[in-house]
Amino acid sequence: MRGGGEYGPRWHQAALREHRHRAYEDFAAVARDLVTRGVTDPAHLGAQGGSNGGLLVGNMLTGYPELFGAIVCQVPLLDMRRYSHLLAGASWMAEYGDPDDPQQWEYLRTFSPYHLFDPAADYPPVLFTTSTRDDRVHPGHARKMAAKMLAAGKDVLSFENIEGGHGGAATNAQAAFMQALAFEFLWQRLG
């Protein structure tokens, strides 16, 4: 997501704040390329991400639903209107922007999955996972999005571990369970 340093700091900085959409366009382009090259097709292509990666796959869900057969969205950031008021959210404003500033909210809303959700649209099946004790991304992001999608009759599963902080698991056994849950979901939905 333009953060690994492979192409230097400018490449990363070119996808911050009002240019954040570039990171999502990059990921969607890779998904399209996998289909174009015949590696897979959308019905068999899944995406999985957590934390900032949860925001990424949340944007795949709401912005590019036709590209994926299933999405696993873990400890996600999804409500960009409220993120800065929840837990560590205020510390990320340099990356995303300030949703309380009306001008910045105008671009933030373009990558806020919670606000982009359309009850009439078709979406791939999604699994949300979170942790009650997450001290970085509030579990309310996953809870609210799952509730909104369920109310619209979408194919949604949700799991909330009561331990584990931002990693979603407090022990190796819990971490293994969370991974198995994600893999089983993808296996069933993409099979």
Tab-separated table of C-alpha atoms in Angstrom:
chain	number	residue	atom	x	y	z
A	1	MET	CA	0.000	0.000	0.000
A	2	ARG	CA	2.756	2.370	-0.970
A	3	GLY	CA	4.412	2.055	2.393
A	4	GLY	CA	7.099	-0.576	2.035
A	5	GLY	CA	9.798	1.782	0.803
A	6	GLU	CA	10.390	-0.132	-2.444
A	7	TYR	CA	9.963	3.031	-4.504
A	8	GLY	CA	11.085	5.587	-1.952
A	9	PRO	CA	9.260	8.088	0.243
A	10	ARG	CA	7.805	10.141	-2.637
A	11	TRP	CA	5.858	7.139	-3.902
A	12	HIS	CA	4.350	6.659	-0.419
A	13	GLN	CA	3.637	10.373	0.045
A	14	ALA	CA	1.896	10.538	-3.341
A	15	ALA	CA	-0.942	8.453	-1.864
A	16	LEU	CA	-1.631	10.400	1.330
A	17	ARG	CA	-4.638	12.511	2.311
A	18	GLU	CA	-6.493	13.778	-0.770
A	19	HIS	CA	-4.482	11.378	-2.942
A	20	ARG	CA	-5.251	8.294	-0.846
A	21	HIS	CA	-7.427	6.925	-3.634
A	22	ARG	CA	-4.229	6.088	-5.526
A	23	ALA	CA	-3.423	3.280	-3.080
A	24	TYR	CA	-6.862	1.757	-3.680
A	25	GLU	CA	-6.577	2.208	-7.434
A	26	ASP	CA	-3.211	0.387	-7.283
A	27	PHE	CA	-4.771	-2.611	-5.528
A	28	ALA	CA	-7.750	-2.701	-7.906
A	29	ALA	CA	-5.347	-2.568	-10.868
A	30	VAL	CA	-3.523	-5.637	-9.561
A	31	ALA	CA	-6.841	-7.472	-9.179
A	32	ARG	CA	-7.828	-6.565	-12.750
A	33	ASP	CA	-4.412	-7.672	-14.023
A	34	LEU	CA	-4.786	-11.083	-12.361
A	35	VAL	CA	-8.053	-11.549	-14.243
A	36	THR	CA	-6.716	-10.155	-17.538
A	37	ARG	CA	-3.723	-12.518	-17.410
A	38	GLY	CA	-6.022	-15.475	-16.758
A	39	VAL	CA	-4.593	-16.229	-13.315
A	40	THR	CA	-8.095	-16.174	-11.839
A	41	ASP	CA	-11.519	-14.652	-12.272
A	42	PRO	CA	-13.433	-12.340	-9.925
A	43	ALA	CA	-15.521	-15.192	-8.497
A	44	HIS	CA	-12.324	-16.882	-7.284
A	45	LEU	CA	-10.379	-13.813	-6.187
A	46	GLY	CA	-10.404	-12.839	-2.522
A	47	ALA	CA	-8.852	-9.958	-0.629
A	48	GLN	CA	-7.792	-9.930	3.013
A	49	GLY	CA	-6.453	-7.039	5.057
A	50	GLY	CA	-6.261	-5.753	8.598
A	51	SER	CA	-5.991	-2.332	10.233
A	52	ASN	CA	-5.010	0.083	7.435
A	53	GLY	CA	-5.278	-3.002	5.203
A	54	GLY	CA	-8.833	-3.340	6.534
A	55	LEU	CA	-9.496	0.145	5.172
A	56	LEU	CA	-7.958	-1.003	1.885
A	57	VAL	CA	-10.184	-4.080	1.554
A	58	GLY	CA	-13.148	-2.048	2.826
A	59	ASN	CA	-12.584	0.211	-0.151
A	60	MET	CA	-12.332	-2.804	-2.431
A	61	LEU	CA	-15.671	-3.962	-1.033
A	62	THR	CA	-17.490	-0.670	-1.596
A	63	GLY	CA	-15.567	0.730	-4.553
A	64	TYR	CA	-14.682	-2.339	-6.609
A	65	PRO	CA	-17.112	-5.095	-5.573
A	66	GLU	CA	-17.173	-6.585	-9.073
A	67	LEU	CA	-13.491	-7.535	-8.790
A	68	PHE	CA	-13.752	-9.906	-5.817
A	69	GLY	CA	-15.543	-13.097	-4.841
A	70	ALA	CA	-15.006	-12.565	-1.097
A	71	ILE	CA	-13.409	-10.099	1.334
A	72	VAL	CA	-11.884	-10.649	4.789
A	73	CYS	CA	-11.738	-7.345	6.662
A	74	GLN	CA	-9.792	-7.574	9.943
A	75	VAL	CA	-9.565	-4.998	12.772
A	76	PRO	CA	-10.570	-2.454	10.137
A	77	LEU	CA	-10.706	1.284	9.920
A	78	LEU	CA	-13.991	1.946	8.043
A	79	ASP	CA	-15.727	5.090	9.327
A	80	MET	CA	-13.511	7.941	8.208
A	81	ARG	CA	-15.940	10.517	9.604
A	82	ARG	CA	-15.375	9.380	13.209
A	83	TYR	CA	-11.964	7.700	13.114
A	84	SER	CA	-10.092	10.659	14.598
A	85	HIS	CA	-12.319	10.622	17.706
A	86	LEU	CA	-11.789	6.938	18.483
A	87	LEU	CA	-8.748	5.509	20.299
A	88	ALA	CA	-5.503	6.244	18.420
A	89	GLY	CA	-7.296	7.721	15.399
A	90	ALA	CA	-6.195	11.315	15.948
A	91	SER	CA	-2.579	10.235	15.449
A	92	TRP	CA	-3.346	9.260	11.828
A	93	MET	CA	-4.628	12.625	10.643
A	94	ALA	CA	-1.315	13.423	8.916
A	95	GLU	CA	-1.900	10.373	6.720
A	96	TYR	CA	-5.642	10.624	6.089
A	97	GLY	CA	-6.762	14.139	6.988
A	98	ASP	CA	-9.064	15.793	9.507
A	99	PRO	CA	-12.716	14.801	9.046
A	100	ASP	CA	-13.832	17.760	11.183
A	101	ASP	CA	-12.507	20.163	8.551
A	102	PRO	CA	-15.266	20.383	5.885
A	103	GLN	CA	-12.780	20.659	3.010
A	104	GLN	CA	-10.852	17.608	4.168
A	105	TRP	CA	-14.058	15.646	4.800
A	106	GLU	CA	-14.927	16.142	1.122
A	107	TYR	CA	-12.016	13.940	0.067
A	108	LEU	CA	-12.098	11.685	3.157
A	109	ARG	CA	-15.656	10.662	2.339
A	110	THR	CA	-14.423	9.306	-1.016
A	111	PHE	CA	-12.570	6.529	0.818
A	112	SER	CA	-14.833	5.989	3.816
A	113	PRO	CA	-16.349	2.528	3.251
A	114	TYR	CA	-18.995	3.084	5.911
A	115	HIS	CA	-20.263	6.128	4.030
A	116	LEU	CA	-19.811	4.623	0.556
A	117	PHE	CA	-21.950	1.583	1.313
A	118	ASP	CA	-25.045	1.469	-0.915
A	119	PRO	CA	-27.808	-0.868	0.322
A	120	ALA	CA	-29.012	-1.373	-3.261
A	121	ALA	CA	-25.601	-2.427	-4.628
A	122	ASP	CA	-24.284	-5.981	-4.979
A	123	TYR	CA	-21.313	-6.841	-2.800
A	124	PRO	CA	-19.169	-9.936	-2.414
A	125	PRO	CA	-19.510	-11.913	0.829
A	126	VAL	CA	-17.496	-10.357	3.644
A	127	LEU	CA	-16.099	-11.516	6.970
A	128	PHE	CA	-15.357	-8.813	9.543
A	129	THR	CA	-13.137	-9.678	12.495
A	130	THR	CA	-12.228	-7.405	15.368
A	131	SER	CA	-11.223	-7.417	19.019
A	132	THR	CA	-13.137	-5.930	21.924
A	133	ARG	CA	-9.803	-4.875	23.424
A	134	ASP	CA	-8.313	-3.304	20.319
A	135	ASP	CA	-6.540	-0.168	21.547
A	136	ARG	CA	-5.684	1.203	18.085
A	137	VAL	CA	-8.752	0.798	15.847
A	138	HIS	CA	-12.034	0.831	17.722
A	139	PRO	CA	-14.102	-2.354	17.228
A	140	GLY	CA	-17.042	-0.065	16.462
A	141	HIS	CA	-15.758	0.274	12.886
A	142	ALA	CA	-16.342	-3.428	12.165
A	143	ARG	CA	-19.485	-3.604	14.299
A	144	LYS	CA	-21.182	-0.676	12.556
A	145	MET	CA	-20.267	-1.811	9.047
A	146	ALA	CA	-21.408	-5.372	9.669
A	147	ALA	CA	-24.693	-4.131	11.159
A	148	LYS	CA	-25.292	-1.774	8.234
A	149	MET	CA	-24.650	-4.518	5.689
A	150	LEU	CA	-26.708	-7.106	7.564
A	151	ALA	CA	-29.634	-4.680	7.748
A	152	ALA	CA	-29.454	-4.428	3.959
A	153	GLY	CA	-29.531	-8.216	3.587
A	154	LYS	CA	-25.923	-8.678	2.478
A	155	ASP	CA	-23.826	-11.830	2.958
A	156	VAL	CA	-21.886	-10.821	6.078
A	157	LEU	CA	-20.230	-12.730	8.884
A	158	SER	CA	-18.648	-11.087	11.885
A	159	PHE	CA	-16.417	-12.341	14.671
A	160	GLU	CA	-15.227	-10.340	17.667
A	161	ASN	CA	-12.579	-11.771	19.949
A	162	ILE	CA	-12.873	-10.414	23.488
A	163	GLU	CA	-9.078	-10.446	23.910
A	164	GLY	CA	-6.049	-9.661	21.848
A	165	GLY	CA	-5.777	-5.952	21.262
A	166	HIS	CA	-5.099	-4.707	17.742
A	167	GLY	CA	-3.642	-8.045	16.672
A	168	GLY	CA	-7.059	-9.590	17.216
A	169	ALA	CA	-5.687	-12.464	19.306
A	170	ALA	CA	-4.052	-12.760	22.718
A	171	THR	CA	-2.443	-16.188	22.272
A	172	ASN	CA	-0.998	-18.285	19.485
A	173	ALA	CA	-4.069	-20.521	19.674
A	174	GLN	CA	-6.349	-17.513	19.186
A	175	ALA	CA	-4.203	-16.241	16.313
A	176	ALA	CA	-4.373	-19.666	14.665
A	177	PHE	CA	-8.148	-19.716	15.150
A	178	MET	CA	-8.490	-16.260	13.556
A	179	GLN	CA	-6.399	-17.330	10.563
A	180	ALA	CA	-8.364	-20.557	10.215
A	181	LEU	CA	-11.608	-18.576	10.359
A	182	ALA	CA	-10.426	-16.310	7.522
A	183	PHE	CA	-9.104	-19.185	5.402
A	184	GLU	CA	-12.228	-21.282	5.896
A	185	PHE	CA	-14.417	-18.324	4.930
A	186	LEU	CA	-12.399	-17.743	1.768
A	187	TRP	CA	-12.374	-21.474	0.977
A	188	GLN	CA	-16.160	-21.702	1.272
A	189	ARG	CA	-16.945	-18.504	-0.626
A	190	LEU	CA	-14.335	-18.772	-3.376
A	191	GLY	CA	-14.375	-22.544	-3.855
